[in-house]
PDB file of C-alpha atoms in Angstrom:
ATOM      1  CA  UNK E   1    -240.526  -9.430 -12.498  1.00 63.00           C
ATOM      2  CA  UNK E   2    -243.658  -7.454 -10.881  1.00 90.00           C
ATOM      3  CA  UNK E   3    -241.712  -5.514  -8.536  1.00 92.00           C
ATOM      4  CA  UNK E   4    -241.399  -1.666  -7.714  1.00 93.00           C
ATOM      5  CA  UNK E   5    -238.434  -0.243  -7.709  1.00 92.00           C
ATOM      6  CA  UNK E   6    -238.057  -0.138  -4.192  1.00 93.00           C
ATOM      7  CA  UNK E   7    -238.782  -3.969  -3.594  1.00 93.00           C
ATOM      8  CA  UNK E   8    -235.918  -4.534  -6.547  1.00 91.00           C
ATOM      9  CA  UNK E   9    -233.371  -2.463  -4.670  1.00 90.00           C
ATOM     10  CA  UNK E  10    -233.916  -4.184  -1.443  1.00 93.00           C
ATOM     11  CA  UNK E  11    -233.557  -7.550  -2.854  1.00 92.00           C
ATOM     12  CA  UNK E  12    -230.158  -6.613  -4.766  1.00 87.00           C
ATOM     13  CA  UNK E  13    -228.638  -4.752  -1.754  1.00 88.00           C
ATOM     14  CA  UNK E  14    -229.641  -8.250   0.381  1.00 90.00           C
ATOM     15  CA  UNK E  15    -228.201 -10.232  -2.306  1.00 88.00           C
ATOM     16  CA  UNK E  16    -225.021  -8.389  -3.130  1.00 85.00           C
ATOM     17  CA  UNK E  17    -223.986  -6.459  -0.097  1.00 86.00           C
ATOM     18  CA  UNK E  18    -226.138  -8.484   2.552  1.00 89.00           C
ATOM     19  CA  UNK E  19    -227.543  -5.383   3.915  1.00 88.00           C
ATOM     20  CA  UNK E  20    -230.826  -4.154   4.878  1.00 90.00           C
ATOM     21  CA  UNK E  21    -231.668  -0.527   4.517  1.00 90.00           C
ATOM     22  CA  UNK E  22    -232.753   1.175   7.847  1.00 88.00           C
ATOM     23  CA  UNK E  23    -234.153   4.697   6.270  1.00 90.00           C
ATOM     24  CA  UNK E  24    -234.367   4.066   2.428  1.00 91.00           C
ATOM     25  CA  UNK E  25    -235.939   7.304   1.009  1.00 91.00           C
ATOM     26  CA  UNK E  26    -236.878   7.900  -2.850  1.00 92.00           C
ATOM     27  CA  UNK E  27    -234.736  10.846  -4.240  1.00 88.00           C
ATOM     28  CA  UNK E  28    -235.584  11.095  -7.885  1.00 88.00           C
ATOM     29  CA  UNK E  29    -236.406   9.448 -11.161  1.00 90.00           C
ATOM     30  CA  UNK E  30    -234.805  10.151 -14.530  1.00 86.00           C
ATOM     31  CA  UNK E  31    -235.445   8.316 -17.860  1.00 89.00           C
ATOM     32  CA  UNK E  32    -233.286   7.576 -21.064  1.00 86.00           C
ATOM     33  CA  UNK E  33    -234.041   6.655 -24.009  1.00 89.00           C
ATOM     34  CA  UNK E  34    -233.372   2.738 -23.147  1.00 89.00           C
ATOM     35  CA  UNK E  35    -234.250   2.718 -19.211  1.00 87.00           C
ATOM     36  CA  UNK E  36    -235.652   4.348 -16.052  1.00 87.00           C
ATOM     37  CA  UNK E  37    -233.544   4.942 -13.400  1.00 86.00           C
ATOM     38  CA  UNK E  38    -235.025   5.498  -9.681  1.00 90.00           C
ATOM     39  CA  UNK E  39    -232.797   6.766  -7.515  1.00 87.00           C
ATOM     40  CA  UNK E  40    -232.682   6.260  -3.632  1.00 89.00           C
ATOM     41  CA  UNK E  41    -230.905   7.429  -0.839  1.00 85.00           C
ATOM     42  CA  UNK E  42    -229.727   5.697   2.339  1.00 85.00           C
ATOM     43  CA  UNK E  43    -228.254   8.104   5.085  1.00 83.00           C
ATOM     44  CA  UNK E  44    -225.374   6.080   6.908  1.00 82.00           C
ATOM     45  CA  UNK E  45    -223.050   6.590   9.571  1.00 81.00           C
ATOM     46  CA  UNK E  46    -219.074   6.089   9.978  1.00 79.00           C
ATOM     47  CA  UNK E  47    -218.133   2.501   9.467  1.00 80.00           C
ATOM     48  CA  UNK E  48    -220.984   1.723   7.061  1.00 81.00           C
ATOM     49  CA  UNK E  49    -218.427   0.232   4.562  1.00 78.00           C
ATOM     50  CA  UNK E  50    -217.716  -2.344   7.546  1.00 82.00           C
ATOM     51  CA  UNK E  51    -221.575  -3.377   7.838  1.00 83.00           C
ATOM     52  CA  UNK E  52    -221.932  -4.630   4.348  1.00 83.00           C
ATOM     53  CA  UNK E  53    -220.052  -7.900   2.666  1.00 83.00           C
ATOM     54  CA  UNK E  54    -219.617  -7.384  -1.428  1.00 80.00           C
ATOM     55  CA  UNK E  55    -220.956 -10.688  -2.670  1.00 82.00           C
ATOM     56  CA  UNK E  56    -221.335  -9.678  -6.436  1.00 75.00           C
ATOM     57  CA  UNK E  57    -221.629  -6.704  -8.785  1.00 66.00           C
ATOM     58  CA  UNK E  58    -220.001  -3.604  -8.595  1.00 62.00           C
ATOM     59  CA  UNK E  59    -219.249  -2.079  -5.163  1.00 60.00           C
ATOM     60  CA  UNK E  60    -221.460   1.293  -6.095  1.00 63.00           C
ATOM     61  CA  UNK E  61    -220.764   4.719  -5.455  1.00 65.00           C
ATOM     62  CA  UNK E  62    -220.635   6.763  -2.067  1.00 66.00           C
ATOM     63  CA  UNK E  63    -221.642  10.327  -2.589  1.00 68.00           C
ATOM     64  CA  UNK E  64    -222.699  13.312  -0.389  1.00 68.00           C
ATOM     65  CA  UNK E  65    -225.784  15.128  -0.764  1.00 67.00           C
ATOM     66  CA  UNK E  66    -223.974  17.896  -2.169  1.00 74.00           C
ATOM     67  CA  UNK E  67    -222.224  15.979  -4.759  1.00 73.00           C
ATOM     68  CA  UNK E  68    -225.503  14.358  -5.706  1.00 68.00           C
ATOM     69  CA  UNK E  69    -227.181  17.612  -6.155  1.00 68.00           C
ATOM     70  CA  UNK E  70    -224.029  18.882  -8.214  1.00 73.00           C
ATOM     71  CA  UNK E  71    -223.885  15.822 -10.655  1.00 70.00           C
ATOM     72  CA  UNK E  72    -224.820  16.146 -13.938  1.00 65.00           C
ATOM     73  CA  UNK E  73    -224.692  12.286 -14.969  1.00 57.00           C
ATOM     74  CA  UNK E  74    -225.454   9.739 -12.546  1.00 53.00           C
ATOM     75  CA  UNK E  75    -226.592   7.356 -15.324  1.00 46.00           C
ATOM     76  CA  UNK E  76    -223.266   4.749 -14.423  1.00 44.00           C
ATOM     77  CA  UNK E  77    -225.224   4.105 -11.283  1.00 45.00           C
ATOM     78  CA  UNK E  78    -228.434   2.557 -10.220  1.00 37.00           C
ATOM     79  CA  UNK E  79    -228.280   2.901  -6.411  1.00 38.00           C
ATOM     80  CA  UNK E  80    -226.740   6.004  -4.515  1.00 43.00           C
ATOM     81  CA  UNK E  81    -225.943   5.924  -0.811  1.00 44.00           C
ATOM     82  CA  UNK E  82    -225.574   9.105   0.599  1.00 40.00           C
ATOM     83  CA  UNK E  83    -223.744  10.243   3.407  1.00 38.00           C
TER      84      UNK E  83
END
């Protein structure tokens, strides 16, 4: 569609969660044989889950920075929100 990974992520977050990230940061990229995964981080405060409305898709995975660093496989997730 000609979108950058960040543009696609912002569009999807708005469509699926009715949320606009405040301080989205690029974390990492990894490639598999079939696709490229760009990982972004949005640090959120307590009560974040009350600020989103899940309209479509899966809810996602919430991981601390330490959990992300220890994770061997984040391929099941396209978006990671670190708290």
